[in-house]
Short mmCIF file of C-alpha atoms and ligand atoms in Angstrom, two decimals:
data_model
loop_
_atom_site.label_atom_id
_atom_site.label_comp_id
_atom_site.label_asym_id
_atom_site.label_seq_id
_atom_site.Cartn_x
_atom_site.Cartn_y
_atom_site.Cartn_z
CA MET A 392 -105.43 -82.00 -38.71
CA LYS A 393 -103.57 -79.09 -37.16
CA PRO A 394 -100.59 -80.04 -35.02
CA ALA A 395 -101.97 -78.22 -31.98
CA SER A 396 -105.24 -80.16 -31.92
CA PHE A 397 -103.40 -83.38 -32.60
CA CYS A 398 -101.28 -82.76 -29.57
CA TRP A 399 -104.37 -81.91 -27.49
CA LEU A 400 -106.14 -85.06 -28.51
CA SER A 401 -103.06 -87.14 -27.85
CA SER A 402 -103.01 -85.68 -24.40
CA ALA A 403 -106.64 -86.56 -24.04
CA VAL A 404 -105.80 -90.20 -24.66
CA LEU A 405 -103.44 -90.16 -21.73
CA ALA A 406 -105.96 -88.18 -19.75
CA ALA A 407 -108.56 -90.85 -20.34
CA TYR A 408 -106.00 -93.43 -19.32
CA GLY A 409 -105.31 -91.36 -16.26
CA VAL A 410 -109.00 -91.34 -15.33
CA LEU A 411 -109.07 -95.09 -15.54
CA VAL A 412 -105.93 -95.38 -13.45
CA VAL A 413 -107.46 -93.11 -10.85
CA ALA A 414 -110.60 -95.21 -10.78
CA ASN A 415 -108.73 -98.51 -10.53
CA ASN A 416 -106.26 -97.44 -7.87
CA GLU A 417 -108.66 -95.51 -5.71
CA THR A 418 -108.04 -97.61 -2.61
CA GLU A 419 -104.31 -97.30 -2.88
CA GLU A 420 -104.51 -93.60 -3.46
CA ILE A 421 -106.50 -93.08 -0.35
CA LYS A 422 -103.68 -94.74 1.57
CA ASP A 423 -101.03 -92.66 -0.15
CA GLU A 424 -101.87 -88.97 -0.23
CA THR A 425 -98.70 -88.12 -2.15
CA ALA A 426 -99.65 -90.52 -4.87
CA ARG A 427 -103.05 -88.98 -4.95
CA ASP A 428 -101.55 -85.54 -5.48
CA ALA A 429 -99.45 -86.91 -8.34
CA CYS A 430 -102.55 -88.01 -10.22
CA PRO A 431 -101.81 -87.39 -13.91
CA LEU A 432 -105.25 -86.03 -14.65
CA ARG A 433 -107.13 -83.36 -12.79
CA LEU A 434 -110.62 -82.15 -13.54
CA GLU A 435 -111.54 -78.98 -11.76
CA SER A 436 -114.64 -76.85 -11.81
CA ARG A 437 -113.91 -73.17 -12.38
CA GLY A 438 -117.36 -71.99 -11.43
CA LYS A 439 -120.90 -72.46 -12.48
CA CYS A 440 -121.79 -73.69 -15.95
CA GLU A 441 -123.67 -71.05 -17.83
CA GLU A 442 -126.41 -72.22 -20.08
CA GLY A 443 -125.43 -71.81 -23.71
CA GLY A 444 -121.93 -70.77 -22.69
CA GLU A 445 -118.82 -72.80 -22.16
CA CYS A 446 -118.65 -74.96 -19.11
CA PRO A 447 -115.66 -73.77 -17.10
CA TYR A 448 -114.28 -77.23 -16.27
CA GLN A 449 -110.54 -77.40 -16.60
CA VAL A 450 -108.80 -80.61 -17.47
CA SER A 451 -105.12 -80.57 -16.51
CA LEU A 452 -103.19 -83.06 -18.63
CA PRO A 453 -99.70 -84.49 -17.95
CA PRO A 454 -96.70 -84.11 -20.25
CA LEU A 455 -97.05 -86.22 -23.38
CA THR A 456 -94.81 -89.01 -24.80
CA ILE A 457 -95.98 -90.88 -27.87
CA GLN A 458 -94.57 -94.16 -29.13
CA LEU A 459 -94.59 -93.91 -32.86
CA PRO A 460 -95.13 -97.05 -34.93
CA ARG A 461 -92.14 -99.22 -35.95
CA GLN A 462 -92.54 -98.28 -39.60
CA LEU A 463 -91.45 -94.75 -38.77
CA GLY A 464 -88.08 -96.20 -37.75
CA ARG A 465 -87.65 -97.61 -41.22
CA ILE A 466 -88.07 -94.18 -42.79
CA GLU A 467 -84.84 -93.10 -41.21
CA GLU A 468 -83.06 -96.15 -42.60
CA VAL A 469 -84.59 -95.51 -46.01
CA PHE A 470 -83.47 -91.91 -45.89
CA LYS A 471 -79.94 -93.03 -45.00
CA GLU A 472 -79.99 -95.60 -47.78
CA VAL A 473 -81.29 -93.04 -50.27
CA GLN A 474 -78.59 -90.66 -49.14
CA ASN A 475 -75.94 -93.35 -49.66
CA LEU A 476 -77.35 -94.20 -53.06
CA LYS A 477 -77.37 -90.52 -54.04
CA GLU A 478 -73.76 -90.27 -53.03
CA MET A 479 -73.02 -93.42 -54.99
CA VAL A 480 -74.88 -92.10 -58.04
CA ASN A 481 -73.05 -88.80 -57.78
CA SER A 482 -69.68 -90.50 -57.48
CA LEU A 483 -70.58 -92.76 -60.42
CA LYS A 484 -71.71 -89.79 -62.47
CA LYS A 485 -68.45 -88.07 -61.68
CA SER A 486 -66.41 -91.13 -62.56
CA CYS A 487 -68.45 -91.46 -65.76
CA GLN A 488 -67.72 -87.92 -66.70
CA ASP A 489 -64.05 -88.64 -66.05
CA CYS A 490 -64.32 -91.71 -68.29
CA LYS A 491 -65.97 -89.68 -71.00
CA LEU A 492 -63.20 -87.15 -70.86
CA GLN A 493 -60.62 -89.98 -71.01
CA ALA A 494 -62.45 -91.51 -73.96
CA ASP A 495 -62.53 -88.22 -75.79
CA ASP A 496 -58.82 -87.86 -75.19
CA SER A 497 -58.04 -91.36 -76.53
CA ARG A 498 -60.29 -90.85 -79.57
CA ASP A 499 -58.19 -87.83 -80.44
CA PRO A 500 -55.16 -89.51 -82.20
CA GLY A 501 -53.33 -86.37 -82.62
CA ARG A 502 -53.09 -85.85 -78.94
CA ASN A 503 -51.53 -88.93 -77.33
CA GLY A 504 -51.81 -91.79 -79.82
CA GLN A 505 -52.74 -94.28 -77.07
CA LEU A 506 -55.53 -96.66 -77.69
CA SER A 507 -58.33 -96.02 -75.24
CA PRO A 508 -61.00 -98.53 -74.38
CA SER A 509 -64.14 -98.27 -76.42
CA PRO A 510 -66.30 -95.57 -74.93
CA GLY A 511 -69.39 -97.42 -76.13
CA SER A 512 -68.78 -100.61 -74.13
CA LEU A 513 -67.73 -98.74 -71.00
CA GLY A 514 -70.63 -96.25 -71.22
CA GLU A 515 -73.18 -99.06 -71.57
CA ALA A 516 -72.01 -100.75 -68.40
CA ASP A 517 -72.14 -97.48 -66.51
CA ASP A 518 -75.57 -96.64 -67.92
CA ASN A 519 -76.85 -100.01 -66.81
CA ARG A 520 -75.45 -99.42 -63.39
CA VAL A 521 -77.12 -95.97 -63.27
CA ARG A 522 -80.43 -97.43 -64.44
CA GLU A 523 -80.21 -100.08 -61.77
CA LEU A 524 -79.50 -97.44 -59.20
CA GLU A 525 -82.29 -95.22 -60.53
CA SER A 526 -84.66 -98.14 -60.38
CA GLU A 527 -83.57 -98.81 -56.81
CA VAL A 528 -84.06 -95.15 -55.93
CA ASN A 529 -87.50 -95.23 -57.49
CA LYS A 530 -88.33 -98.34 -55.54
CA LEU A 531 -87.12 -96.78 -52.33
CA SER A 532 -88.98 -93.61 -53.18
CA SER A 533 -92.10 -95.68 -53.69
CA ASP A 534 -91.47 -97.44 -50.36
CA LEU A 535 -91.01 -94.09 -48.77
CA LYS A 536 -94.30 -92.95 -50.26
CA ASN A 537 -96.00 -96.09 -48.94
CA ALA A 538 -94.45 -95.53 -45.53
CA LYS A 539 -95.72 -91.95 -45.58
CA GLU A 540 -99.20 -93.16 -46.49
CA GLU A 541 -99.01 -95.71 -43.73
CA ILE A 542 -97.97 -93.01 -41.30
CA ASP A 543 -100.89 -90.84 -42.43
CA LEU A 544 -103.21 -93.80 -41.98
CA LEU A 545 -101.86 -94.49 -38.52
CA GLN A 546 -102.13 -90.83 -37.64
CA GLY A 547 -105.75 -90.92 -38.76
CA ARG A 548 -106.39 -93.95 -36.61
CA LEU A 549 -104.68 -92.29 -33.71
CA GLU A 550 -106.88 -89.20 -34.13
CA LYS A 551 -109.94 -91.40 -34.26
CA LEU A 552 -108.76 -93.18 -31.16
CA ASN A 553 -108.22 -89.83 -29.47
CA LEU A 554 -111.69 -88.68 -30.39
CA VAL A 555 -113.15 -91.91 -29.06
CA ASN A 556 -111.25 -91.44 -25.83
CA MET A 557 -112.24 -87.79 -25.63
CA ASN A 558 -115.83 -88.96 -26.03
CA ASN A 559 -115.18 -91.41 -23.22
CA ILE A 560 -114.00 -88.59 -21.00
CA GLU A 561 -116.98 -86.48 -21.89
CA ASN A 562 -119.27 -89.42 -21.24
CA TYR A 563 -117.52 -90.06 -17.96
CA VAL A 564 -117.93 -86.44 -16.88
CA ASP A 565 -121.50 -86.39 -18.11
CA SER A 566 -122.35 -89.53 -16.17
CA LYS A 567 -120.72 -88.11 -13.03
CA VAL A 568 -122.64 -84.86 -13.43
CA ALA A 569 -125.82 -86.84 -14.01
CA ASN A 570 -125.14 -88.85 -10.85
CA LEU A 571 -124.52 -85.71 -8.86
CA THR A 572 -127.66 -84.11 -10.24
CA SER A 573 -129.59 -87.21 -9.31
CA VAL A 574 -128.14 -87.16 -5.78
CA VAL A 575 -128.89 -83.45 -5.40
CA ASN A 576 -132.41 -83.97 -6.68
CA SER A 577 -133.02 -86.86 -4.34
CA LEU A 578 -131.66 -84.82 -1.43
CA ASP A 579 -133.85 -81.97 -2.52
CA GLY A 580 -136.81 -84.34 -2.65
CA LYS A 581 -136.00 -85.64 0.80
CA CYS A 582 -135.62 -82.10 2.03
CA SER A 583 -139.03 -81.04 0.82
CA SER A 584 -140.61 -83.98 2.65
CA LYS A 585 -138.33 -84.92 5.53
CA CYS A 586 -136.15 -81.96 6.48
CA PRO A 587 -136.32 -81.33 10.22
CA ILE A 588 -137.67 -77.82 9.84
CA GLN A 589 -140.17 -78.88 7.21
CA GLU A 590 -141.06 -81.88 9.35
CA GLN A 591 -141.68 -79.64 12.31
CA ILE A 592 -143.89 -77.41 10.25
CA GLN A 593 -145.79 -80.34 8.82
CA SER A 594 -146.07 -82.39 11.96
CA ARG A 595 -146.98 -79.39 14.02
CA PRO A 596 -150.64 -79.94 14.78
CA VAL A 597 -152.85 -77.36 13.23
CA GLN A 598 -153.83 -75.62 16.38
CA HIS A 599 -157.46 -74.79 16.24
CA LEU A 600 -157.32 -73.25 19.67
CA ILE A 601 -160.75 -72.75 21.04
CA TYR A 602 -160.95 -69.44 22.75
CA LYS A 603 -163.75 -69.98 25.17
CA ASP A 604 -163.68 -66.51 26.60
CA CYS A 605 -161.49 -63.43 26.89
CA SER A 606 -159.16 -65.01 29.42
CA ASP A 607 -158.01 -67.45 26.72
CA TYR A 608 -157.04 -64.52 24.54
CA TYR A 609 -155.26 -62.94 27.46
CA THR A 610 -153.36 -66.20 27.99
CA ILE A 611 -152.03 -66.18 24.44
CA GLY A 612 -150.82 -62.63 24.93
CA LYS A 613 -153.68 -60.44 23.77
CA ARG A 614 -153.56 -57.28 25.83
CA SER A 615 -155.77 -54.80 24.07
CA SER A 616 -159.36 -54.31 25.16
CA GLU A 617 -161.09 -55.22 21.97
CA ILE A 618 -163.73 -57.35 20.34
CA TYR A 619 -162.70 -61.00 20.07
CA ARG A 620 -164.48 -64.08 18.83
CA VAL A 621 -165.10 -66.76 21.43
CA THR A 622 -166.45 -70.31 21.34
CA PRO A 623 -167.42 -71.25 24.87
CA ASP A 624 -169.16 -74.39 23.63
CA PRO A 625 -167.86 -76.12 20.47
CA LYS A 626 -171.33 -77.54 19.86
CA ASN A 627 -172.62 -73.99 19.46
CA SER A 628 -171.43 -71.35 17.08
CA SER A 629 -168.89 -68.78 18.14
CA PHE A 630 -169.72 -65.15 18.72
CA GLU A 631 -168.05 -61.84 19.34
CA VAL A 632 -167.52 -60.38 22.76
CA PHE A 633 -165.82 -57.29 24.10
CA CYS A 634 -162.81 -58.12 26.27
CA ASP A 635 -161.60 -55.93 29.11
CA MET A 636 -157.87 -56.65 29.22
CA GLU A 637 -157.05 -53.86 31.66
CA THR A 638 -159.22 -54.12 34.78
CA THR A 639 -157.41 -56.02 37.57
CA GLY A 640 -155.28 -58.17 35.30
CA GLY A 641 -157.62 -58.32 32.32
CA GLY A 642 -159.18 -61.38 30.75
CA TRP A 643 -162.70 -60.14 31.44
CA THR A 644 -165.57 -60.99 29.13
CA VAL A 645 -167.99 -58.08 29.25
CA LEU A 646 -171.66 -59.07 29.52
CA GLN A 647 -173.22 -55.67 29.85
CA ALA A 648 -172.23 -52.02 29.54
CA ARG A 649 -173.96 -48.71 30.18
CA LEU A 650 -172.25 -45.42 29.66
CA ASP A 651 -174.30 -42.88 27.76
CA GLY A 652 -177.88 -44.07 27.31
CA SER A 653 -177.41 -44.67 23.59
CA THR A 654 -179.04 -48.08 23.80
CA ASN A 655 -182.57 -48.74 24.93
CA PHE A 656 -182.68 -51.50 27.56
CA THR A 657 -186.46 -51.77 27.75
CA ARG A 658 -186.52 -54.86 25.58
CA THR A 659 -188.33 -58.11 24.94
CA TRP A 660 -187.48 -61.60 26.07
CA GLN A 661 -186.19 -62.34 22.61
CA ASP A 662 -183.94 -59.28 22.62
CA TYR A 663 -182.46 -60.26 25.97
CA LYS A 664 -182.13 -63.81 24.77
CA VAL A 665 -179.98 -62.97 21.74
CA GLY A 666 -178.48 -59.71 22.99
CA PHE A 667 -178.58 -56.19 21.67
CA GLY A 668 -176.69 -52.91 21.44
CA ASN A 669 -173.16 -52.07 20.39
CA LEU A 670 -170.32 -54.11 21.85
CA ARG A 671 -168.07 -51.04 21.86
CA ARG A 672 -170.67 -48.86 23.59
CA GLU A 673 -173.78 -50.05 25.39
CA PHE A 674 -175.07 -53.58 25.08
CA TRP A 675 -176.50 -56.70 26.62
CA LEU A 676 -174.50 -59.68 25.39
CA GLY A 677 -177.51 -62.02 25.41
CA ASN A 678 -178.78 -64.61 27.86
CA ASP A 679 -177.97 -67.59 25.64
CA LYS A 680 -174.36 -66.45 25.28
CA ILE A 681 -174.08 -65.67 28.98
CA HIS A 682 -175.39 -69.14 29.69
CA LEU A 683 -172.76 -70.76 27.42
CA LEU A 684 -169.94 -68.65 28.86
CA THR A 685 -170.83 -69.43 32.46
CA LYS A 686 -171.45 -73.07 31.65
CA SER A 687 -168.03 -73.61 30.01
CA LYS A 688 -166.03 -72.54 33.03
CA GLU A 689 -166.55 -71.62 36.65
CA MET A 690 -166.88 -67.86 36.44
CA ILE A 691 -166.70 -64.92 38.80
CA LEU A 692 -168.70 -61.74 38.25
CA ARG A 693 -167.43 -58.22 38.56
CA ILE A 694 -169.70 -55.20 38.54
CA ASP A 695 -168.20 -51.74 38.08
CA LEU A 696 -170.28 -48.69 38.80
CA GLU A 697 -169.73 -44.98 38.62
CA ASP A 698 -172.16 -42.27 39.59
CA PHE A 699 -172.34 -38.72 38.29
CA ASN A 700 -170.30 -37.55 41.27
CA GLY A 701 -167.36 -39.55 39.93
CA VAL A 702 -167.63 -42.21 42.62
CA LYS A 703 -166.39 -45.54 41.28
CA LEU A 704 -167.11 -48.72 43.20
CA TYR A 705 -167.21 -52.39 42.39
CA ALA A 706 -168.80 -55.62 43.50
CA LEU A 707 -167.20 -59.02 43.06
CA TYR A 708 -169.04 -62.34 43.24
CA ASP A 709 -166.95 -65.48 43.43
CA GLN A 710 -169.47 -67.45 41.45
CA PHE A 711 -171.68 -66.55 38.56
CA TYR A 712 -173.85 -68.85 36.52
CA VAL A 713 -176.89 -68.29 34.34
CA ALA A 714 -179.03 -71.31 33.48
CA ASN A 715 -180.42 -71.99 30.02
CA GLU A 716 -183.61 -70.62 28.51
CA PHE A 717 -185.59 -73.69 29.57
CA LEU A 718 -184.68 -72.82 33.15
CA ARG A 719 -185.57 -69.18 32.41
CA TYR A 720 -181.98 -68.05 32.71
CA ARG A 721 -181.97 -68.53 36.41
CA LEU A 722 -179.21 -66.65 38.24
CA HIS A 723 -176.65 -68.27 40.52
CA ILE A 724 -174.24 -66.00 42.29
CA GLY A 725 -171.63 -66.67 44.93
CA ASN A 726 -170.13 -64.70 47.76
CA TYR A 727 -169.69 -60.99 47.55
CA ASN A 728 -166.52 -58.97 47.88
CA GLY A 729 -165.90 -55.36 46.91
CA THR A 730 -166.73 -51.73 47.65
CA ALA A 731 -170.15 -51.18 46.12
CA GLY A 732 -171.98 -53.42 48.60
CA ASP A 733 -173.81 -56.69 48.09
CA ALA A 734 -176.94 -55.38 46.46
CA LEU A 735 -177.78 -58.73 44.83
CA HIS A 736 -178.12 -60.28 48.28
CA PHE A 737 -179.64 -57.19 49.79
CA SER A 738 -181.92 -58.81 52.31
CA LYS A 739 -184.14 -61.74 52.91
CA HIS A 740 -186.85 -60.02 50.93
CA TYR A 741 -184.63 -58.64 48.23
CA ASN A 742 -182.37 -61.30 47.02
CA HIS A 743 -181.62 -61.76 43.31
CA ASP A 744 -179.76 -65.02 43.67
CA LEU A 745 -181.60 -68.01 42.22
CA LYS A 746 -184.17 -65.78 40.54
CA PHE A 747 -185.48 -66.25 37.01
CA PHE A 748 -185.06 -63.74 34.28
CA THR A 749 -187.99 -61.44 33.66
CA THR A 750 -188.61 -59.06 30.76
CA PRO A 751 -191.54 -56.67 30.19
CA ASP A 752 -193.10 -59.34 28.01
CA ARG A 753 -192.22 -62.35 30.18
CA ASP A 754 -193.06 -62.42 33.87
CA ASN A 755 -190.94 -64.86 35.87
CA ASP A 756 -190.60 -62.73 38.99
CA ARG A 757 -191.80 -63.25 42.51
CA TYR A 758 -194.14 -60.30 42.43
CA PRO A 759 -197.60 -61.81 42.18
CA SER A 760 -199.48 -58.65 41.30
CA GLY A 761 -197.60 -57.75 38.19
CA ASN A 762 -194.48 -57.82 36.04
CA CYS A 763 -191.46 -56.22 37.64
CA GLY A 764 -189.80 -56.01 34.24
CA LEU A 765 -192.62 -54.06 32.80
CA TYR A 766 -192.88 -51.82 35.85
CA TYR A 767 -189.15 -51.09 35.97
CA SER A 768 -188.65 -51.01 32.17
CA SER A 769 -186.02 -53.73 32.25
CA GLY A 770 -184.99 -57.30 31.80
CA TRP A 771 -183.51 -58.64 35.03
CA TRP A 772 -183.48 -61.41 37.61
CA PHE A 773 -186.27 -59.76 39.55
CA ASP A 774 -187.32 -60.86 42.94
CA ALA A 775 -190.38 -58.95 44.09
CA CYS A 776 -189.06 -56.74 42.77
CA LEU A 777 -185.50 -55.43 43.28
CA SER A 778 -182.54 -54.23 45.28
CA ALA A 779 -180.44 -53.99 42.11
CA ASN A 780 -181.27 -53.40 38.49
CA LEU A 781 -178.45 -52.59 36.14
CA ASN A 782 -180.66 -52.73 33.04
CA GLY A 783 -182.92 -49.89 34.13
CA LYS A 784 -183.38 -46.72 32.17
CA TYR A 785 -180.37 -44.53 31.66
CA TYR A 786 -180.86 -41.17 33.29
CA HIS A 787 -178.33 -38.48 32.70
CA GLN A 788 -179.06 -36.92 36.06
CA LYS A 789 -181.16 -37.39 39.18
CA TYR A 790 -184.74 -38.27 38.40
CA ARG A 791 -188.08 -38.47 40.12
CA GLY A 792 -190.97 -40.93 39.96
CA VAL A 793 -190.69 -44.71 39.59
CA ARG A 794 -187.23 -45.98 40.47
CA ASN A 795 -186.75 -47.47 37.04
CA GLY A 796 -183.23 -46.18 36.43
CA ILE A 797 -179.99 -48.06 36.84
CA PHE A 798 -180.01 -49.03 40.46
CA TRP A 799 -177.66 -50.50 43.04
CA GLY A 800 -179.33 -50.67 46.41
CA THR A 801 -176.18 -50.61 48.55
CA TRP A 802 -174.68 -47.51 46.87
CA PRO A 803 -173.61 -44.90 49.43
CA GLY A 804 -176.45 -42.53 50.32
CA ILE A 805 -178.93 -44.15 47.92
CA SER A 806 -181.17 -45.44 50.68
CA GLU A 807 -181.60 -41.92 52.00
CA ALA A 808 -183.65 -40.97 48.97
CA GLN A 809 -187.20 -40.17 50.04
CA PRO A 810 -190.19 -41.67 48.33
CA GLY A 811 -191.28 -39.20 45.69
CA GLY A 812 -187.95 -37.43 45.97
CA TYR A 813 -184.96 -37.44 43.58
CA LYS A 814 -183.32 -40.69 42.81
CA SER A 815 -179.68 -41.14 42.07
CA SER A 816 -178.65 -42.26 38.61
CA PHE A 817 -175.49 -43.91 37.40
CA LYS A 818 -173.10 -42.66 34.83
CA GLU A 819 -171.57 -46.02 34.06
CA ALA A 820 -172.28 -49.63 34.81
CA LYS A 821 -170.49 -52.70 33.62
CA MET A 822 -170.89 -56.43 34.22
CA MET A 823 -168.12 -58.81 33.29
CA ILE A 824 -166.98 -62.33 34.00
CA ARG A 825 -163.70 -64.17 34.23
CA PRO A 826 -162.81 -67.79 35.03
CA LYS A 827 -162.51 -68.30 38.75
CA HIS A 828 -159.09 -69.92 38.42
CA PHE A 829 -157.69 -67.39 35.98
CA LYS A 830 -154.23 -66.13 36.92
CA PRO A 831 -153.43 -62.82 35.28
CA1 CA B 380 -194.93 -61.23 38.48
#
């Protein structure tokens, strides 16, 4: 193992120890902030982990002190001993050499004539001593080798221990990350089901607002005169209407419109029942629909008229109700107000209030000798027969003959027309309703 990695792993052992210390002394550390700062191990995130890349967690480890095993202490002693022995051997070798030289000198009789001790007996003793010493050195050397092996073994164990502890740290971090992920996921799960905003969205009742008429659209902020879908009676299907959002505050549901003669109003009972024409141009909404609209709320009726002289007048009735088909779409109108005159309550003999609906093919009028609808080419609440008829023929100018055009009996100057003379026609006519209690 390389020294650097050994050192790193050794540090990791202490780091793992540090983690445990932190865990055990958590309470104390909370009390003592300084102690907390002095925590030997610090694990910091350096940003987001990239998949496949290295996770930028940084582990800061404290300075390292290792207690080496006792055997290592002996090595020093052994070294000292070996050193001493070497010195001894060297000194002995030296003294031996000196002895040899002395022996040589004594063996040479010609030199000093002195009797020297036998070199053989002296040399043997020295050799024995050297062999003993050599044997001791070998033994020590062997011990040293054993000690080294033991050190290697211990180092290996230490490395293993370090790895185990490093694994512990990794496991610890992994478990913490797993816990955090679990917490985040659970929060996320709670958020998707119980977050206030989500809750609001989910608990908010699905508002199937029933728009009974144009005033309901006006109330929710619709301001453009357009076609809208209304459901005046939930038991019946909805249908489209044209809404006048401009005239006197808007919110008007248009029942009838004449403006250019593009639609033929000489129609059958069935046509008047279901309605006909073009909602954006000329049309009759239909008696069934008018019945439902006027039944759903207390309605007022507004009639706008314009002649070919550019005179624009209106009539307002504070009540307007049309009965169902079984009751032959009987008309109920309230009090008049306006500028065009009360042509629907023209006189005792010409009063359209409480009259049934008549068409050329269905005579419900009060004229015993014939069908007012057929005679005047219209579907209307004829009396016997009329002081008003907004469904008459559309004439683009004054006309002569039967007064079967659009007619409003109280229009200025209209009564001055002589029998057989020219009759006034209308450029535009419009009938529309709005709830009586509607506040623009
Ligand atoms: Ca009749």
